[in-house]
Short mmCIF file of C-alpha atoms in Angstrom, two decimals:
data_model
loop_
_atom_site.label_atom_id
_atom_site.label_comp_id
_atom_site.label_asym_id
_atom_site.label_seq_id
_atom_site.Cartn_x
_atom_site.Cartn_y
_atom_site.Cartn_z
CA MET X 1 16.99 8.58 -59.79
CA ALA X 2 20.66 7.75 -60.19
CA ALA X 3 23.13 9.51 -57.95
CA GLY X 4 24.71 12.60 -59.44
CA ALA X 5 21.56 13.87 -61.17
CA GLU X 6 21.63 16.79 -58.79
CA GLY X 7 24.37 18.85 -57.23
CA SER X 8 26.89 18.32 -60.04
CA GLY X 9 29.24 21.25 -60.33
CA ARG X 10 30.44 20.36 -63.85
CA ALA X 11 27.56 18.48 -65.41
CA GLY X 12 28.41 16.84 -68.69
CA ALA X 13 32.20 17.07 -68.39
CA ALA X 14 33.86 14.09 -70.07
CA SER X 15 36.14 13.77 -67.03
CA PRO X 16 34.62 15.88 -64.26
CA LEU X 17 37.47 15.59 -61.76
CA LEU X 18 40.13 16.17 -64.41
CA SER X 19 38.23 19.28 -65.55
CA ALA X 20 38.12 20.56 -61.98
CA LEU X 21 41.82 19.95 -61.39
CA GLU X 22 42.83 21.55 -64.68
CA GLY X 23 40.68 24.55 -63.82
CA ARG X 24 42.50 24.78 -60.51
CA LEU X 25 45.88 24.64 -62.30
CA ALA X 26 44.79 27.26 -64.83
CA ALA X 27 43.90 29.65 -62.01
CA GLY X 28 47.62 29.84 -61.18
CA ARG X 29 47.15 30.37 -57.45
CA SER X 30 50.03 29.75 -55.05
CA ARG X 31 49.48 26.34 -53.47
CA LEU X 32 49.73 27.35 -49.82
CA HIS X 33 47.76 24.29 -48.73
CA MET X 34 48.42 20.56 -48.46
CA PRO X 35 50.13 18.49 -49.78
CA GLY X 36 53.58 19.69 -48.88
CA HIS X 37 55.17 19.00 -52.25
CA LYS X 38 53.13 21.94 -53.73
CA GLY X 39 52.78 20.12 -57.05
CA ARG X 40 56.51 19.60 -57.48
CA LEU X 41 58.13 16.19 -57.11
CA SER X 42 61.16 14.59 -58.73
CA PRO X 43 60.86 12.11 -61.61
CA PRO X 44 59.16 9.71 -62.09
CA LEU X 45 56.41 11.51 -60.14
CA LYS X 46 57.04 14.95 -61.60
CA ASP X 47 54.09 15.03 -64.01
CA ALA X 48 51.63 13.37 -61.64
CA ALA X 49 52.41 15.73 -58.75
CA ARG X 50 50.68 18.66 -60.46
CA TYR X 51 47.34 16.87 -60.09
CA ASP X 52 47.83 15.76 -56.49
CA PHE X 53 45.46 18.18 -54.75
CA THR X 54 43.41 18.11 -51.58
CA GLU X 55 39.82 19.13 -50.76
CA LEU X 56 39.33 22.69 -52.01
CA PRO X 57 36.21 24.68 -52.98
CA ASP X 58 36.35 23.51 -56.60
CA THR X 59 37.89 20.03 -56.14
CA ASP X 60 35.02 18.71 -53.98
CA SER X 61 35.24 16.61 -50.79
CA LEU X 62 34.87 12.84 -50.98
CA TYR X 63 32.66 12.27 -47.94
CA GLU X 64 30.43 15.30 -48.64
CA ALA X 65 30.57 15.12 -52.42
CA SER X 66 28.41 17.75 -54.13
CA GLY X 67 30.41 18.78 -57.19
CA CYS X 68 32.74 16.95 -59.58
CA LEU X 69 33.03 13.86 -57.36
CA ARG X 70 29.25 13.74 -57.00
CA GLU X 71 28.88 13.76 -60.76
CA LEU X 72 31.51 11.07 -61.09
CA GLU X 73 29.71 8.85 -58.58
CA GLY X 74 26.42 9.38 -60.38
CA ARG X 75 27.89 8.27 -63.67
CA TYR X 76 29.37 5.15 -62.06
CA ALA X 77 25.92 4.35 -60.65
CA ALA X 78 24.37 4.66 -64.11
CA LEU X 79 27.10 2.55 -65.68
CA TYR X 80 26.76 -0.29 -63.17
CA GLY X 81 22.98 -0.13 -62.78
CA ALA X 82 23.07 0.96 -59.14
CA ALA X 83 20.75 3.32 -57.30
CA ASP X 84 23.86 5.05 -55.95
CA SER X 85 27.62 4.55 -56.04
CA PHE X 86 30.40 5.78 -53.77
CA LEU X 87 34.05 6.26 -54.70
CA SER X 88 36.84 4.95 -52.52
CA ALA X 89 40.52 5.84 -52.55
CA GLY X 90 41.07 3.14 -49.92
CA GLY X 91 40.39 0.17 -52.13
CA SER X 92 37.65 -2.40 -51.62
CA THR X 93 38.82 -2.66 -48.01
CA LEU X 94 37.11 0.66 -47.26
CA CYS X 95 34.01 -0.46 -49.18
CA ILE X 96 33.87 -3.74 -47.23
CA GLN X 97 34.24 -1.92 -43.92
CA THR X 98 31.40 0.38 -44.94
CA MET X 99 29.08 -2.44 -46.06
CA LEU X 100 29.51 -4.20 -42.74
CA ALA X 101 29.26 -1.01 -40.66
CA LEU X 102 25.87 -0.29 -42.23
CA LEU X 103 24.52 -3.47 -40.61
CA GLY X 104 25.28 -2.15 -37.14
CA PRO X 105 27.02 -3.69 -34.12
CA ASP X 106 26.26 -7.26 -33.02
CA ALA X 107 24.80 -8.16 -36.44
CA VAL X 108 24.80 -11.83 -37.40
CA LEU X 109 26.00 -12.61 -40.94
CA CYS X 110 26.05 -15.82 -42.96
CA CYS X 111 29.50 -15.84 -44.56
CA ASP X 112 31.38 -17.81 -47.14
CA ARG X 113 34.57 -19.21 -45.51
CA ASN X 114 36.51 -17.87 -48.50
CA LEU X 115 36.28 -14.25 -47.31
CA HIS X 116 39.07 -11.68 -47.41
CA ALA X 117 40.97 -10.82 -44.24
CA SER X 118 39.73 -7.22 -44.46
CA ALA X 119 36.17 -8.48 -43.97
CA MET X 120 37.16 -10.63 -41.01
CA ASN X 121 38.96 -7.68 -39.41
CA ALA X 122 35.94 -5.42 -39.93
CA LEU X 123 33.58 -8.02 -38.46
CA GLY X 124 35.79 -8.14 -35.39
CA LEU X 125 36.09 -4.39 -34.95
CA LEU X 126 32.30 -4.01 -35.28
CA GLY X 127 31.52 -6.81 -32.82
CA GLN X 128 29.57 -8.79 -35.41
CA ARG X 129 29.08 -12.56 -35.41
CA PRO X 130 29.88 -14.55 -38.55
CA VAL X 131 28.23 -17.90 -39.18
CA PHE X 132 30.23 -19.79 -41.78
CA LEU X 133 29.13 -21.94 -44.67
CA GLY X 134 30.80 -25.24 -45.38
CA ALA X 135 33.34 -25.13 -48.20
CA ARG X 136 32.81 -26.66 -51.65
CA ARG X 137 35.62 -27.51 -54.05
CA ASP X 138 35.96 -28.57 -57.65
CA GLU X 139 37.75 -31.69 -58.84
CA ASN X 140 41.11 -29.89 -58.72
CA GLY X 141 40.62 -28.70 -55.14
CA LEU X 142 39.84 -25.07 -56.07
CA PRO X 143 37.28 -23.46 -53.76
CA LEU X 144 33.80 -22.95 -55.19
CA PRO X 145 31.34 -20.26 -54.08
CA PRO X 146 28.37 -21.40 -51.99
CA ASP X 147 25.17 -22.33 -53.78
CA ALA X 148 21.69 -20.97 -53.16
CA GLY X 149 20.55 -24.13 -51.41
CA SER X 150 23.28 -23.97 -48.79
CA ILE X 151 22.50 -20.30 -48.19
CA ASP X 152 18.82 -21.08 -47.71
CA ARG X 153 19.56 -23.88 -45.22
CA LEU X 154 21.98 -21.74 -43.21
CA LEU X 155 19.50 -18.86 -43.03
CA THR X 156 16.81 -21.30 -41.87
CA ARG X 157 19.11 -22.33 -39.00
CA HIS X 158 19.96 -18.68 -38.25
CA PRO X 159 16.82 -16.58 -38.80
CA GLU X 160 18.45 -13.75 -36.84
CA ALA X 161 21.00 -13.16 -39.63
CA LYS X 162 20.77 -9.69 -41.14
CA ALA X 163 22.77 -10.44 -44.24
CA VAL X 164 24.61 -12.92 -46.41
CA TYR X 165 28.21 -11.97 -47.20
CA LEU X 166 30.12 -13.69 -49.99
CA THR X 167 33.05 -13.24 -52.37
CA SER X 168 32.42 -13.48 -56.11
CA PRO X 169 34.54 -13.86 -58.16
CA ASN X 170 36.75 -15.72 -55.72
CA TYR X 171 40.51 -15.58 -56.13
CA TYR X 172 40.51 -18.53 -58.52
CA GLY X 173 37.86 -16.85 -60.66
CA TYR X 174 34.73 -18.81 -59.81
CA LEU X 175 31.47 -16.83 -59.91
CA ALA X 176 28.59 -17.44 -57.51
CA ASP X 177 24.96 -17.83 -58.52
CA ILE X 178 24.17 -14.31 -57.36
CA ARG X 179 20.60 -14.36 -58.67
CA GLY X 180 19.74 -17.58 -56.82
CA ILE X 181 21.53 -16.53 -53.64
CA ALA X 182 19.85 -13.12 -53.69
CA ALA X 183 16.45 -14.80 -53.95
CA ALA X 184 17.29 -17.08 -51.02
CA ALA X 185 18.55 -14.17 -48.90
CA HIS X 186 15.56 -11.97 -49.65
CA ALA X 187 13.15 -14.81 -48.87
CA HIS X 188 14.58 -14.73 -45.33
CA SER X 189 14.49 -10.90 -45.19
CA ALA X 190 18.28 -10.79 -45.30
CA LEU X 191 20.43 -8.50 -47.44
CA LEU X 192 23.04 -9.80 -49.88
CA LEU X 193 26.49 -8.19 -49.65
CA VAL X 194 29.01 -9.14 -52.35
CA ASP X 195 32.75 -8.62 -52.32
CA ASN X 196 33.14 -8.23 -56.09
CA ALA X 197 36.61 -6.71 -55.75
CA HIS X 198 37.90 -8.81 -58.64
CA GLY X 199 34.87 -8.30 -60.89
CA ALA X 200 34.60 -4.63 -61.84
CA HIS X 201 35.04 -5.65 -65.50
CA LEU X 202 32.13 -8.11 -65.56
CA PRO X 203 29.56 -5.76 -67.18
CA PHE X 204 31.90 -5.19 -70.11
CA VAL X 205 32.68 -8.78 -71.16
CA GLU X 206 30.43 -11.47 -72.58
CA GLY X 207 28.65 -14.36 -70.89
CA VAL X 208 28.71 -13.11 -67.30
CA SER X 209 26.87 -10.51 -65.20
CA HIS X 210 27.72 -8.03 -62.48
CA PRO X 211 26.23 -8.67 -59.01
CA MET X 212 24.16 -5.47 -59.21
CA ALA X 213 22.37 -6.88 -62.26
CA GLU X 214 21.69 -10.15 -60.41
CA GLY X 215 20.10 -8.84 -57.21
CA ALA X 216 22.91 -7.88 -54.81
CA ASP X 217 21.97 -5.18 -52.30
CA LEU X 218 25.49 -3.89 -51.67
CA CYS X 219 28.55 -4.62 -53.77
CA CYS X 220 32.13 -3.38 -53.95
CA ASP X 221 34.39 -3.25 -57.00
CA SER X 222 38.13 -2.70 -57.00
CA LEU X 223 38.63 -0.61 -60.13
CA HIS X 224 42.36 -1.30 -60.13
CA LYS X 225 42.41 -5.11 -59.95
CA MET X 226 41.10 -5.90 -63.43
CA LEU X 227 40.65 -2.44 -64.98
CA PRO X 228 43.21 0.32 -65.74
CA ALA X 229 43.12 2.45 -62.59
CA LEU X 230 45.62 3.20 -59.85
CA THR X 231 45.90 0.82 -56.93
CA GLY X 232 43.35 1.84 -54.29
CA ALA X 233 40.64 2.99 -56.68
CA ALA X 234 37.33 1.30 -55.83
CA VAL X 235 33.60 1.92 -55.77
CA LEU X 236 30.74 0.78 -53.55
CA HIS X 237 27.31 0.22 -55.14
CA LEU X 238 23.91 0.45 -53.46
CA SER X 239 20.75 -1.14 -54.86
CA PRO X 240 17.28 0.45 -54.70
CA ARG X 241 16.29 -2.28 -52.23
CA ALA X 242 19.02 -1.49 -49.69
CA PRO X 243 17.56 0.48 -46.74
CA PHE X 244 20.40 2.98 -46.41
CA SER X 245 20.52 6.65 -47.32
CA ARG X 246 23.38 8.24 -49.23
CA GLU X 247 24.23 10.28 -46.15
CA ARG X 248 24.45 7.17 -43.98
CA VAL X 249 26.78 5.41 -46.42
CA LYS X 250 29.07 8.44 -46.60
CA THR X 251 29.12 8.69 -42.81
CA CYS X 252 30.15 5.06 -42.42
CA MET X 253 32.83 5.47 -45.08
CA SER X 254 34.25 8.44 -43.24
CA TRP X 255 34.73 6.33 -40.08
CA PHE X 256 37.27 4.12 -41.80
CA GLY X 257 38.61 6.19 -44.71
CA SER X 258 41.48 8.63 -44.68
CA THR X 259 40.53 12.28 -44.24
CA SER X 260 43.10 12.95 -46.96
CA PRO X 261 42.00 10.71 -49.83
CA SER X 262 44.43 10.57 -52.72
CA TYR X 263 43.32 12.77 -55.60
CA LEU X 264 45.60 10.85 -57.94
CA ILE X 265 43.69 7.66 -57.15
CA LEU X 266 40.37 9.47 -57.59
CA LEU X 267 41.61 10.98 -60.84
CA SER X 268 42.44 7.51 -62.15
CA ALA X 269 38.82 6.48 -61.43
CA ASP X 270 37.67 9.58 -63.31
CA LEU X 271 39.77 8.76 -66.37
CA LEU X 272 38.73 5.11 -66.23
CA LEU X 273 35.07 6.10 -66.37
CA SER X 274 35.63 7.94 -69.64
CA GLY X 275 37.19 4.79 -71.05
CA LEU X 276 34.36 2.56 -69.84
CA GLU X 277 31.85 4.89 -71.47
CA GLY X 278 33.94 4.77 -74.65
CA GLU X 279 36.15 2.19 -76.34
CA LEU X 280 37.50 0.23 -73.35
CA PRO X 281 34.71 -2.42 -73.31
CA ALA X 282 35.51 -3.36 -76.91
CA ARG X 283 39.16 -3.85 -75.94
CA LEU X 284 38.16 -6.02 -72.97
CA ARG X 285 35.99 -8.22 -75.18
CA GLU X 286 38.88 -8.64 -77.61
CA VAL X 287 41.13 -9.71 -74.74
CA GLN X 288 38.39 -12.11 -73.63
CA ARG X 289 38.40 -13.75 -77.07
CA ARG X 290 42.17 -14.16 -76.91
CA VAL X 291 42.05 -15.68 -73.43
CA SER X 292 39.30 -18.11 -74.44
CA SER X 293 41.62 -19.59 -77.08
CA LEU X 294 44.31 -20.44 -74.51
CA PRO X 295 44.49 -24.00 -73.15
CA GLY X 296 45.16 -25.12 -69.61
CA ASP X 297 42.22 -23.78 -67.59
CA ARG X 298 40.36 -26.70 -66.03
CA ARG X 299 37.72 -24.92 -63.94
CA THR X 300 34.35 -26.62 -64.21
CA GLY X 301 31.83 -23.86 -63.46
CA LEU X 302 30.92 -20.28 -64.33
CA SER X 303 34.09 -18.26 -64.06
CA ASP X 304 35.78 -14.95 -64.84
CA PRO X 305 36.68 -14.96 -68.55
CA LEU X 306 39.76 -12.74 -68.05
CA ARG X 307 41.45 -15.12 -65.60
CA LEU X 308 43.21 -18.45 -66.02
CA ALA X 309 43.62 -20.85 -63.12
CA LEU X 310 46.18 -23.56 -63.86
CA PRO X 311 46.07 -26.35 -61.24
CA THR X 312 49.46 -26.95 -59.64
CA GLN X 313 48.43 -30.15 -57.80
CA GLY X 314 50.61 -29.25 -54.84
CA ARG X 315 53.68 -28.46 -56.96
CA ALA X 316 53.69 -24.68 -56.72
CA GLU X 317 57.46 -24.17 -56.86
CA ARG X 318 57.74 -26.29 -59.99
CA MET X 319 54.99 -24.29 -61.67
CA ARG X 320 56.47 -20.95 -60.60
CA ALA X 321 59.89 -21.89 -61.99
CA CYS X 322 58.29 -22.78 -65.30
CA LEU X 323 56.39 -19.48 -65.40
CA TYR X 324 59.56 -17.52 -64.65
CA ARG X 325 61.45 -19.27 -67.44
CA GLN X 326 58.80 -17.93 -69.81
CA GLY X 327 59.09 -14.42 -68.33
CA ILE X 328 55.66 -14.56 -66.63
CA GLU X 329 54.88 -13.21 -63.17
CA PRO X 330 51.56 -14.74 -62.01
CA GLU X 331 49.07 -13.08 -59.72
CA LEU X 332 49.22 -16.16 -57.50
CA CYS X 333 50.99 -19.50 -57.52
CA ASP X 334 50.12 -21.68 -54.56
CA ALA X 335 49.49 -25.33 -53.78
CA LEU X 336 46.17 -25.18 -55.61
CA ALA X 337 46.75 -23.18 -58.79
CA ALA X 338 48.71 -20.57 -60.68
CA VAL X 339 46.39 -17.65 -61.44
CA LEU X 340 47.01 -15.41 -64.46
CA LEU X 341 45.09 -12.14 -64.90
CA PHE X 342 44.49 -10.46 -68.25
CA GLY X 343 43.24 -6.95 -68.96
CA ALA X 344 43.08 -4.10 -71.41
CA GLY X 345 46.81 -3.53 -71.03
CA THR X 346 47.82 -7.11 -71.83
CA SER X 347 50.21 -6.91 -74.79
CA GLU X 348 50.83 -9.20 -77.75
CA GLU X 349 54.16 -10.12 -76.14
CA ASP X 350 52.30 -11.15 -72.99
CA PHE X 351 49.98 -13.41 -74.99
CA ALA X 352 52.91 -14.89 -76.90
CA ARG X 353 54.63 -15.82 -73.64
CA VAL X 354 51.50 -17.48 -72.29
CA GLU X 355 50.95 -19.35 -75.55
CA SER X 356 54.51 -20.70 -75.37
CA LEU X 357 53.98 -21.80 -71.77
CA TRP X 358 52.06 -24.97 -72.61
CA GLU X 359 54.97 -26.56 -74.47
CA ALA X 360 57.29 -25.79 -71.56
CA LEU X 361 55.04 -27.14 -68.81
CA PRO X 362 56.21 -30.47 -67.38
CA PRO X 363 53.63 -33.24 -66.95
CA PHE X 364 51.78 -32.92 -63.66
CA LEU X 365 50.74 -36.23 -62.19
CA PRO X 366 47.88 -36.45 -59.66
CA PRO X 367 49.23 -36.09 -56.11
CA SER X 368 49.56 -39.22 -54.06
CA ALA X 369 47.26 -39.88 -51.11
CA GLY X 370 50.11 -38.94 -48.81
CA ALA X 371 50.56 -35.56 -50.50
CA MET X 372 47.02 -34.18 -50.34
CA LEU X 373 46.67 -30.54 -51.24
CA PRO X 374 46.18 -28.33 -48.18
CA LEU X 375 42.59 -27.07 -48.11
CA LEU X 376 40.78 -24.60 -45.88
CA PRO X 377 38.77 -26.10 -43.04
CA GLU X 378 35.20 -26.72 -44.16
CA GLU X 379 33.42 -25.27 -41.14
CA PRO X 380 35.75 -23.59 -38.65
CA ALA X 381 34.79 -24.10 -35.01
CA MET X 382 34.58 -20.63 -33.50
CA GLY X 383 35.78 -20.49 -29.91
CA CYS X 384 34.61 -16.90 -29.38
CA LEU X 385 33.53 -13.82 -31.30
CA PRO X 386 36.26 -12.30 -33.50
CA ARG X 387 36.11 -9.06 -31.50
CA GLU X 388 36.75 -10.88 -28.21
CA ALA X 389 39.76 -12.62 -29.68
CA MET X 390 41.17 -9.46 -31.27
CA LEU X 391 41.06 -7.46 -28.03
CA ALA X 392 42.10 -10.15 -25.55
CA GLU X 393 45.62 -10.81 -24.28
CA SER X 394 47.51 -13.17 -26.54
CA GLU X 395 50.73 -15.07 -26.86
CA ARG X 396 52.71 -16.43 -29.79
CA ILE X 397 53.24 -20.19 -29.87
CA PRO X 398 54.47 -22.79 -32.36
CA VAL X 399 51.79 -24.08 -34.71
CA SER X 400 52.65 -27.61 -33.60
CA GLU X 401 51.44 -26.74 -30.07
CA ALA X 402 48.26 -24.90 -31.09
CA LEU X 403 45.71 -27.76 -31.08
CA GLY X 404 42.58 -26.62 -29.24
CA ARG X 405 43.79 -23.03 -28.79
CA ILE X 406 41.83 -19.97 -30.04
CA VAL X 407 43.35 -17.77 -32.75
CA SER X 408 43.73 -14.12 -31.71
CA ALA X 409 44.85 -12.70 -35.08
CA ASN X 410 44.09 -13.83 -38.62
CA VAL X 411 46.84 -15.84 -40.29
CA GLN X 412 46.89 -15.12 -44.00
CA ARG X 413 49.00 -15.10 -47.12
CA CYS X 414 48.47 -12.25 -49.57
CA PRO X 415 47.68 -13.01 -52.26
CA PRO X 416 45.01 -14.22 -51.93
CA GLY X 417 44.40 -12.60 -48.53
CA VAL X 418 42.00 -15.34 -47.38
CA PRO X 419 42.83 -16.25 -43.77
CA LEU X 420 44.28 -19.72 -43.26
CA ALA X 421 43.16 -19.40 -39.64
CA LEU X 422 40.38 -17.05 -38.54
CA CYS X 423 40.43 -14.74 -35.56
CA GLY X 424 38.32 -16.51 -32.91
CA GLU X 425 38.68 -19.95 -34.51
CA ARG X 426 39.51 -22.93 -32.30
CA ILE X 427 42.45 -24.73 -33.90
CA GLY X 428 41.87 -28.30 -35.05
CA PRO X 429 44.27 -30.78 -36.66
CA GLU X 430 43.07 -29.80 -40.15
CA THR X 431 44.09 -26.18 -39.55
CA ILE X 432 47.48 -27.20 -38.18
CA PHE X 433 48.14 -29.23 -41.32
CA LEU X 434 47.07 -26.30 -43.49
CA LEU X 435 49.28 -23.78 -41.68
CA GLU X 436 52.33 -26.04 -41.79
CA SER X 437 51.74 -26.73 -45.48
CA TYR X 438 52.00 -22.99 -46.15
CA GLY X 439 55.17 -22.69 -44.09
CA VAL X 440 53.56 -20.99 -41.08
CA SER X 441 55.51 -21.98 -37.98
CA ALA X 442 53.91 -19.79 -35.28
CA LEU X 443 50.69 -17.90 -34.60
CA ASN X 444 49.04 -15.73 -31.97
CA VAL X 445 46.49 -17.38 -29.66
CA LEU X 446 44.54 -16.35 -26.59
CA LYS X 447 46.36 -16.73 -23.29
#
């Protein structure tokens, strides 16, 4: 039975949280509770402040949801085909922390190297041990997700692994073979955890599938990255196969999440749900058709249809200048690619600017052998567990002097938030080259 079928305080409301908040406003009670602004803020937040409440008898409580938030979570579960779903006002970071916490301390995980820093930090805090997969790249140097065969071989070498953890879509939009990887993981009695932060829209466009439909056991979606919700709105999905109770998931979420979750963020998830159950999918498919007619994307595998990745071939500044001349701010423009994201709010003017971009782009010649694109190390050599490195004494040294030293804090650029050097990694010459290519001059290492 999908979550929310019981305990819903406002069953059937088109927007259950909005209904609860408007009922609270209609009651006209003096707001002698948090937050301190009492529903009154100056423009441009004046209108929003009225709906910025806290946990009250009729506004529900996120980590003990039994009313309007419980109904909202149940409807998200039904929409995404999950056994249960859990709202987050702390983004996918909170969902990732929860997924990993459910595995318990000292768990061994098979991980894609292209993981977000929030996952690496959570692994360290929980004392877990990551075992990394070798990287794969397409002909333009963009990182590819692992395949099912590599997952199977890694699990054979590490039968103690409790789970496989991967990112799909990755930042450049490539999608993993979730169905094949899930089959490989389950054959080794391991769970499949998917950071789908950039893929909440996948059920509503054509030609691709959401991880929950392909066999993932736990999966997080950032509702704000590709869908119209406020930054921080996210949801964690649980499959029927996952051996965790609703109460356990909520408990783990409460360890990491704020005890004062933003009701404005939760309200944006509430309003988004109404759109997803209504006309928003049709708009997303129309945007998909427009994006598919644009040139320039040279990815060679299954990828997010609302994202363009334009290879920069090491000439990021040249590409960024060209984008700015056309009035375009990209999601990312690095040594590998410029990434453009499209969504329901993309306007005709936006499309016109992108369409005019191709005529303005200068020719990009293949980089010379002496100007190789900086790539992530294929299989980082771990000098110690991430937790040991995070908690040990450290010192800051020049990157040029770091060969053989152990990283004590992730080094990352956001976006995309993928660490260039991992906490606990022993620095090799490849990593030094990578860090220097991204302009990193110093890092923290163990003493």
